[in-house]
Tab-separated table of C-alpha atoms and ligand atoms in Angstrom:
chain	number	residue	atom	x	y	z
D	25	MET	CA	-23.733	212.105	-195.530
D	26	ALA	CA	-20.853	214.332	-195.799
D	27	THR	CA	-22.022	216.777	-192.903
D	28	ARG	CA	-22.485	213.802	-190.608
D	29	GLN	CA	-18.745	212.132	-191.694
D	30	ALA	CA	-17.258	215.601	-191.211
D	31	PHE	CA	-19.169	216.258	-186.706
D	32	THR	CA	-18.137	212.537	-186.417
D	33	ASP	CA	-14.260	213.422	-187.100
D	34	SER	CA	-13.860	216.637	-185.566
D	35	ASP	CA	-15.435	215.250	-182.700
D	36	THR	CA	-12.302	212.565	-182.244
D	37	ALA	CA	-10.354	214.936	-182.661
D	38	ASP	CA	-11.543	217.309	-180.509
D	39	GLU	CA	-11.120	214.023	-177.679
D	40	ALA	CA	-7.937	213.490	-178.601
D	41	VAL	CA	-7.024	217.268	-177.570
D	42	ARG	CA	-9.308	217.070	-174.625
D	43	ALA	CA	-6.924	213.380	-174.021
D	44	THR	CA	-3.680	215.438	-174.106
D	45	CYS	CA	-4.871	216.902	-170.450
D	46	ASP	CA	-4.163	213.180	-168.967
D	47	ASP	CA	-0.801	213.376	-170.674
D	48	ALA	CA	0.356	216.171	-169.354
D	49	SER	CA	-1.341	215.415	-165.830
D	50	MET	CA	0.530	212.329	-165.520
D	51	CYS	CA	3.781	212.964	-166.161
D	52	LYS	CA	3.806	215.777	-163.556
D	53	ARG	CA	2.115	214.039	-161.022
D	54	PHE	CA	5.429	210.968	-161.883
D	55	ALA	CA	7.872	213.789	-161.766
D	56	THR	CA	6.457	214.894	-158.117
D	57	SER	CA	6.192	211.442	-157.208
D	58	LYS	CA	10.437	212.166	-157.830
D	59	GLY	CA	10.766	215.196	-155.988
D	60	TYR	CA	11.270	217.751	-159.102
D	61	TRP	CA	9.161	219.827	-157.548
D	62	LYS	CA	5.659	219.352	-154.553
D	63	ASP	CA	3.162	219.937	-155.737
D	64	PRO	CA	0.195	217.985	-153.115
D	65	TYR	CA	-2.927	218.491	-154.601
D	66	ILE	CA	-1.802	217.122	-158.389
D	67	GLN	CA	-2.647	213.623	-156.646
D	68	TYR	CA	-6.572	214.192	-156.393
D	69	PHE	CA	-6.497	214.502	-159.993
D	70	VAL	CA	-4.314	211.641	-160.694
D	71	ARG	CA	-4.141	209.002	-157.516
D	72	GLN	CA	-2.209	206.877	-159.034
D	73	VAL	CA	1.327	207.819	-160.066
D	74	GLY	CA	1.841	205.509	-163.550
D	75	GLU	CA	3.983	203.906	-165.773
D	76	ARG	CA	8.067	205.633	-165.386
D	77	LYS	CA	8.997	208.500	-167.592
D	78	ALA	CA	12.556	208.938	-168.622
D	79	PRO	CA	14.310	211.360	-166.902
D	80	GLU	CA	14.808	213.881	-169.436
D	81	ILE	CA	11.305	214.033	-169.680
D	82	ASN	CA	10.801	214.534	-165.925
D	83	ARG	CA	13.446	217.869	-166.560
D	84	GLY	CA	11.564	218.767	-169.058
D	85	TYR	CA	8.208	218.811	-167.116
D	86	TYR	CA	10.820	220.998	-164.289
D	87	ALA	CA	11.112	223.466	-166.591
D	88	ARG	CA	8.046	223.742	-167.904
D	89	VAL	CA	6.825	224.402	-164.824
D	90	GLN	CA	9.396	226.760	-162.908
D	91	GLY	CA	9.061	229.003	-166.044
D	92	MET	CA	5.304	228.925	-166.382
D	93	ASN	CA	5.319	229.437	-162.820
D	94	HIS	CA	7.761	231.757	-162.447
D	95	LEU	CA	6.399	234.521	-164.924
D	96	LEU	CA	2.855	233.990	-163.016
D	97	ASP	CA	5.065	234.512	-159.652
D	98	ALA	CA	6.257	237.751	-161.281
D	99	PHE	CA	3.266	239.589	-162.312
D	100	LEU	CA	1.370	238.235	-159.260
D	101	ARG	CA	4.216	240.364	-157.593
D	102	LYS	CA	4.345	243.469	-159.963
D	103	THR	CA	0.701	244.173	-159.936
D	104	ALA	CA	0.638	243.190	-155.430
D	105	CYS	CA	-1.792	240.264	-156.598
D	106	ASP	CA	-4.546	243.703	-157.730
D	107	CYS	CA	-5.218	241.594	-160.691
D	108	GLN	CA	-6.919	238.585	-162.619
D	109	VAL	CA	-5.390	235.662	-163.996
D	110	ILE	CA	-6.985	233.336	-166.839
D	111	ASN	CA	-5.441	229.640	-167.662
D	112	PHE	CA	-6.996	228.692	-170.971
D	113	GLY	CA	-6.792	224.982	-171.293
D	114	ALA	CA	-6.303	224.579	-167.713
D	115	GLY	CA	-6.685	220.807	-167.309
D	116	LEU	CA	-6.239	219.571	-164.631
D	117	ASP	CA	-3.969	222.435	-163.375
D	118	THR	CA	-3.796	222.409	-159.520
D	119	THR	CA	-1.749	226.501	-159.366
D	120	PHE	CA	-5.066	227.138	-157.456
D	121	TRP	CA	-3.854	225.119	-154.519
D	122	ARG	CA	-0.368	226.373	-155.148
D	123	LEU	CA	-1.250	230.303	-155.135
D	124	LYS	CA	-3.684	229.969	-151.972
D	125	ASP	CA	-1.144	227.716	-150.495
D	126	GLU	CA	1.526	230.983	-150.231
D	127	ASN	CA	-0.739	233.559	-150.178
D	128	LEU	CA	-0.397	234.755	-154.357
D	129	LEU	CA	-4.115	234.733	-155.174
D	130	PRO	CA	-5.291	237.295	-157.832
D	131	LYS	CA	-8.147	238.775	-157.043
D	132	LYS	CA	-10.536	236.365	-158.920
D	133	TYR	CA	-8.384	233.020	-160.722
D	134	PHE	CA	-9.915	231.794	-163.837
D	135	GLU	CA	-9.513	228.701	-165.610
D	136	VAL	CA	-11.633	227.476	-168.907
D	137	ASP	CA	-11.002	224.033	-170.903
D	138	PHE	CA	-14.111	222.026	-172.685
D	139	PRO	CA	-16.702	221.215	-170.540
D	140	MET	CA	-15.979	217.421	-170.509
D	141	VAL	CA	-12.576	218.107	-168.957
D	142	VAL	CA	-14.276	220.897	-166.766
D	143	ALA	CA	-16.739	218.896	-165.179
D	144	ARG	CA	-14.189	215.682	-164.443
D	145	LYS	CA	-12.309	218.251	-162.636
D	146	ILE	CA	-15.082	219.519	-160.563
D	147	HIS	CA	-16.300	216.310	-159.697
D	148	ASN	CA	-13.118	215.921	-158.258
D	149	ILE	CA	-13.029	219.158	-156.162
D	150	LYS	CA	-16.629	217.984	-154.998
D	151	THR	CA	-15.523	214.838	-153.465
D	152	LYS	CA	-12.250	215.498	-152.593
D	153	PRO	CA	-11.981	218.417	-149.440
D	154	PRO	CA	-8.272	218.617	-149.158
D	155	LEU	CA	-9.680	220.352	-152.937
D	156	SER	CA	-12.492	222.082	-152.197
D	157	LYS	CA	-11.608	223.237	-148.642
D	158	PRO	CA	-9.608	225.965	-149.987
D	159	ILE	CA	-12.533	227.323	-152.081
D	160	ILE	CA	-15.378	227.685	-149.565
D	161	GLU	CA	-12.101	228.778	-147.618
D	162	THR	CA	-11.790	232.239	-149.886
D	163	HIS	CA	-15.426	232.565	-150.271
D	164	SER	CA	-17.392	235.039	-148.490
D	165	SER	CA	-20.998	233.233	-148.476
D	166	ASP	CA	-22.878	230.314	-148.357
D	167	SER	CA	-23.415	229.715	-151.587
D	168	LEU	CA	-21.493	228.727	-154.701
D	169	LEU	CA	-22.189	228.082	-158.071
D	170	ILE	CA	-22.085	224.652	-158.643
D	171	ASP	CA	-23.215	222.954	-161.464
D	172	GLY	CA	-21.606	220.081	-163.985
D	173	HIS	CA	-19.981	223.107	-166.065
D	174	SER	CA	-18.948	225.647	-164.238
D	175	LEU	CA	-17.777	226.864	-160.131
D	176	ASP	CA	-18.371	229.943	-159.231
D	177	SER	CA	-16.570	231.330	-156.239
D	178	ASP	CA	-15.523	234.705	-154.761
D	179	ARG	CA	-11.450	233.917	-156.096
D	180	TYR	CA	-11.677	230.630	-158.217
D	181	CYS	CA	-13.496	230.030	-161.395
D	182	ILE	CA	-14.004	226.911	-163.382
D	183	ILE	CA	-15.694	227.786	-166.750
D	184	GLY	CA	-16.574	224.772	-169.779
D	185	ALA	CA	-16.044	226.946	-173.207
D	186	ASP	CA	-14.395	226.531	-176.187
D	187	LEU	CA	-11.170	229.044	-177.221
D	188	ARG	CA	-12.535	228.723	-179.941
D	189	GLU	CA	-15.789	230.178	-179.764
D	190	LEU	CA	-15.443	233.832	-178.695
D	191	PRO	CA	-18.117	235.335	-178.753
D	192	SER	CA	-20.130	232.831	-175.644
D	193	LEU	CA	-16.085	232.608	-174.309
D	194	ASP	CA	-16.300	235.927	-173.754
D	195	GLU	CA	-19.931	236.491	-172.153
D	196	LYS	CA	-19.247	233.586	-169.979
D	197	LEU	CA	-16.098	235.384	-168.298
D	198	LYS	CA	-18.057	238.533	-168.075
D	199	LYS	CA	-21.224	236.189	-166.461
D	200	PHE	CA	-18.110	235.433	-163.864
D	201	GLN	CA	-17.343	238.990	-163.120
D	202	LEU	CA	-14.467	238.899	-165.360
D	203	ASN	CA	-13.088	242.844	-164.476
D	204	PRO	CA	-11.895	244.561	-168.059
D	205	GLU	CA	-10.701	247.090	-165.925
D	206	LEU	CA	-8.315	245.088	-163.895
D	207	PRO	CA	-4.430	243.730	-164.878
D	208	THR	CA	-5.037	240.180	-166.591
D	209	LEU	CA	-2.087	237.780	-166.863
D	210	LEU	CA	-3.575	234.972	-169.530
D	211	LEU	CA	-1.696	231.308	-169.620
D	212	SER	CA	-1.763	229.194	-171.878
D	213	GLU	CA	0.402	225.751	-171.520
D	214	CYS	CA	0.066	223.416	-174.837
D	215	VAL	CA	-2.534	224.746	-175.361
D	216	LEU	CA	-3.036	226.585	-178.928
D	217	VAL	CA	-0.936	224.210	-180.957
D	218	TYR	CA	-4.104	222.965	-181.003
D	219	MET	CA	-6.160	225.202	-182.747
D	220	THR	CA	-5.520	226.669	-186.489
D	221	PRO	CA	-3.593	229.638	-186.762
D	222	GLU	CA	-7.259	231.698	-187.515
D	223	GLN	CA	-8.413	230.352	-184.054
D	224	SER	CA	-5.433	230.681	-181.736
D	225	SER	CA	-5.058	235.009	-183.280
D	226	ARG	CA	-8.214	235.411	-183.073
D	227	LEU	CA	-7.832	234.418	-178.969
D	228	VAL	CA	-4.967	236.311	-178.392
D	229	HIS	CA	-6.850	239.366	-180.253
D	230	TRP	CA	-8.957	238.816	-178.440
D	231	ALA	CA	-7.416	239.356	-175.145
D	232	ALA	CA	-5.403	242.567	-176.482
D	233	GLU	CA	-8.183	244.072	-177.171
D	234	THR	CA	-10.602	242.829	-173.596
D	235	PHE	CA	-7.911	244.274	-170.793
D	236	HIS	CA	-5.570	247.561	-171.839
D	237	THR	CA	-2.972	246.822	-169.274
D	238	ALA	CA	-1.825	242.801	-169.662
D	239	MET	CA	0.456	240.208	-170.216
D	240	PHE	CA	-0.103	237.100	-171.998
D	241	VAL	CA	2.312	233.768	-171.295
D	242	ASN	CA	2.386	231.324	-173.687
D	243	TYR	CA	4.590	227.799	-173.504
D	244	GLU	CA	3.897	225.115	-176.487
D	245	GLN	CA	6.551	223.737	-178.773
D	246	VAL	CA	9.164	225.923	-181.275
D	247	ASN	CA	11.570	224.965	-183.933
D	248	MET	CA	8.995	221.675	-185.552
D	249	THR	CA	10.197	222.194	-189.008
D	250	ASP	CA	13.336	219.541	-188.500
D	251	ARG	CA	13.239	215.917	-187.974
D	252	PHE	CA	12.724	215.885	-184.669
D	253	GLY	CA	9.936	217.456	-185.008
D	254	GLN	CA	8.007	215.719	-187.840
D	255	VAL	CA	8.347	212.807	-185.698
D	256	MET	CA	6.633	214.019	-183.104
D	257	ILE	CA	4.090	215.568	-184.858
D	258	GLU	CA	3.962	212.142	-186.327
D	259	ASN	CA	3.495	210.021	-182.840
D	260	LEU	CA	0.796	212.567	-181.883
D	261	GLN	CA	-1.243	212.071	-185.285
D	262	ARG	CA	-0.806	208.195	-184.840
D	263	ARG	CA	-3.407	208.814	-181.776
D	264	GLN	CA	-5.591	211.368	-183.874
D	265	CYS	CA	-4.101	214.095	-181.986
D	266	ASN	CA	-3.666	217.206	-184.750
D	267	LEU	CA	-1.445	219.856	-183.778
D	268	ALA	CA	-3.801	221.988	-186.086
D	269	GLY	CA	-1.535	225.168	-185.336
D	270	VAL	CA	2.373	223.014	-185.578
D	271	GLU	CA	2.896	226.831	-188.418
D	272	VAL	CA	3.086	228.896	-185.954
D	273	CYS	CA	5.228	227.236	-184.180
D	274	CYS	CA	7.898	227.724	-186.830
D	275	SER	CA	10.799	229.592	-184.848
D	276	LEU	CA	10.719	232.400	-181.868
D	277	GLU	CA	10.295	234.592	-184.252
D	278	SER	CA	6.580	233.206	-185.819
D	279	GLN	CA	5.417	232.676	-181.896
D	280	LYS	CA	6.206	236.620	-181.189
D	281	GLU	CA	4.646	237.568	-184.154
D	282	ARG	CA	1.055	236.059	-183.651
D	283	PHE	CA	0.801	239.114	-180.775
D	284	LEU	CA	2.722	241.874	-182.687
D	285	LYS	CA	0.238	240.931	-185.067
D	286	THR	CA	-2.760	240.949	-182.510
D	287	GLY	CA	-2.944	243.836	-180.523
D	288	TRP	CA	0.453	243.077	-177.652
D	289	GLU	CA	3.141	245.902	-177.420
D	290	SER	CA	6.050	243.779	-177.180
D	291	ALA	CA	6.883	239.993	-177.379
D	292	ASN	CA	10.045	237.994	-176.282
D	293	ALA	CA	10.325	234.286	-176.345
D	294	LEU	CA	13.000	231.428	-175.374
D	295	ASP	CA	13.780	228.002	-175.988
D	296	MET	CA	13.323	225.654	-172.942
D	297	ALA	CA	16.628	224.806	-173.369
D	298	ALA	CA	17.523	228.903	-172.714
D	299	VAL	CA	14.925	228.599	-169.874
D	300	TYR	CA	16.637	226.108	-167.953
D	301	SER	CA	19.846	227.895	-168.179
D	302	VAL	CA	18.522	230.739	-166.209
D	303	LEU	CA	16.556	228.207	-163.905
D	304	PRO	CA	17.328	229.259	-160.548
D	305	GLN	CA	20.847	227.300	-160.081
D	306	ASP	CA	20.926	225.650	-156.221
D	307	ASP	CA	17.513	224.032	-157.319
D	308	MET	CA	18.512	222.906	-160.569
D	309	ALA	CA	22.186	220.949	-159.133
D	310	ARG	CA	19.320	219.332	-156.472
D	311	ILE	CA	17.193	217.946	-159.406
D	312	GLU	CA	20.171	217.136	-161.297
D	313	ARG	CA	20.953	214.711	-158.775
D	314	LEU	CA	17.578	212.938	-158.401
D	315	GLU	CA	18.370	210.512	-161.186
D	316	PHE	CA	21.130	210.551	-163.638
D	317	LEU	CA	20.376	211.562	-167.577
D	318	ASP	CA	22.390	208.942	-169.765
D	319	GLU	CA	20.424	211.246	-172.835
D	320	LYS	CA	22.305	214.447	-172.358
D	321	GLU	CA	21.622	215.824	-176.299
D	322	LEU	CA	17.717	214.064	-175.869
D	323	LEU	CA	17.095	216.498	-173.094
D	324	GLN	CA	18.848	219.207	-175.483
D	325	GLN	CA	17.204	218.500	-178.209
D	326	LEU	CA	13.599	218.234	-176.380
D	327	LEU	CA	14.176	221.455	-174.492
D	328	GLN	CA	15.025	223.295	-177.994
D	329	HIS	CA	11.549	222.619	-179.634
D	330	TYR	CA	9.766	224.381	-176.695
D	331	SER	CA	9.005	227.318	-175.626
D	332	ILE	CA	7.810	230.174	-173.685
D	333	CYS	CA	6.288	233.156	-175.263
D	334	TRP	CA	4.772	236.316	-173.459
D	335	ALA	CA	3.744	239.750	-174.387
D	336	PHE	CA	2.119	242.834	-172.997
D	337	LYS	CA	-0.028	245.403	-173.214
D	338	ASP	CA	0.661	248.541	-170.071
D	339	LYS	CA	-1.399	251.232	-170.039
D	340	LEU	CA	-1.287	251.551	-166.533
D	341	LYS	CA	2.946	251.242	-166.627
D	342	LEU	CA	3.309	248.637	-163.526
D	343	GLY	CA	6.321	247.935	-165.356
D	344	LEU	CA	5.850	245.282	-166.956
D	345	SER	CA	8.363	244.861	-169.571
D	346	GLN	CA	10.150	243.930	-166.302
D	347	VAL	CA	8.335	240.913	-165.810
D	348	ALA	CA	10.828	238.147	-167.497
D	349	PHE	CA	13.442	235.664	-166.854
U	24	LIG	C1	-1.919	219.738	-172.829
U	24	LIG	S1	-3.783	220.019	-172.014
U	24	LIG	C2	-2.403	221.014	-170.951
U	24	LIG	C3	-3.397	221.402	-169.903
U	24	LIG	C4	-2.687	222.146	-168.838
U	24	LIG	N1	-2.777	223.069	-170.019
U	24	LIG	C5	-1.445	221.894	-168.389
U	24	LIG	O1	-0.257	222.129	-169.105
U	24	LIG	O2	-1.236	220.946	-167.388
U	24	LIG	C6	-4.030	220.834	-172.908
U	24	LIG	C7	-5.992	221.261	-172.876
U	24	LIG	O3	-6.134	222.136	-173.500
U	24	LIG	C8	-7.361	222.225	-173.912
U	24	LIG	N2	-7.579	222.602	-174.707
U	24	LIG	C9	-7.159	222.215	-176.415
U	24	LIG	N3	-8.287	222.982	-177.323
U	24	LIG	C10	-9.437	223.347	-175.957
U	24	LIG	C11	-10.186	224.611	-177.100
U	24	LIG	N4	-10.852	224.974	-178.288
U	24	LIG	N5	-11.157	224.998	-176.093
U	24	LIG	C12	-10.994	224.721	-174.167
U	24	LIG	N6	-10.028	223.626	-174.290
U	24	LIG	C13	-9.292	223.372	-175.099
U	24	LIG	C14	-7.359	220.687	-173.909
U	24	LIG	O4	-9.419	219.995	-173.441
U	24	LIG	C15	-6.652	219.970	-172.702
U	24	LIG	O5	-7.590	220.479	-171.296
């Protein structure tokens, strides 16, 4: 009886975590509909623009997407795209298509998410030619491996796996030709916070052990010990969504420490208020004209509660320390 209860609880918890990918995509869909940035592909994953989001939410998403893209693109340029990218907990992310359009595709772009999320993503790809065509165009043979829980092509691979189960994750990535010798960028955008500190540390450690030249970029909450953080935690808990890893989100120091304790050479972290202030000023002026922002303080508070942390190890001496803001 006790075992059955435990199974049911953890299943409900995982379901709530999986649902967060819809929240992220709906917010991105709304912000792109307002013109914050361009994403011609997100409409194929989220059909409706959906209900209005407050201007501070849209600006927060703008900073999140621009911040992550900035480090991703800098890594791709540094390696001249002779590298691979793994996006952990990618959800319905559309970065593969952006990179293809911008001629910035790495040798192979991998995504991992729960099998149920991956199944939905693959269904959308299969049924929407604007999504499937770029994958077929970058694939050399006639046969493409697609089943319910994985898609494998020459340049793009989607894997259904639980990031907390490392032996199985490692086996699946290697089965789909992950190359430990290639410089590798690992991305996690609002993902590690749903795992316990031990589980996320093990994942980050696995990455440090597997690749000699790599960068890990993690976006998630920070400064969560104050009242604002407490309200965020309670709001999510009300939806059965537990921030199991919130302990690591105390400060920029605790974010960096996770990497420094698990085999990474160096780690940096900025809160999103700092990132916001260093994003290209001309585009910033453009987006700040899109919607009137009444709640300037609220935006500032929101930005101070998210961060980007990036860590690297650079055996090939590519100059990864220069990949920064
Ligand atoms: C908030 S969403 C973010 C999605 C995407 N990274 C973005 O920013 O648009 C979190 C994602 O992480 C995935 N995720 C969380 N824990 C995971 C785990 N243990 N294994 C696989 N995926 C996980 C969820 O299914 C969900 O798609």
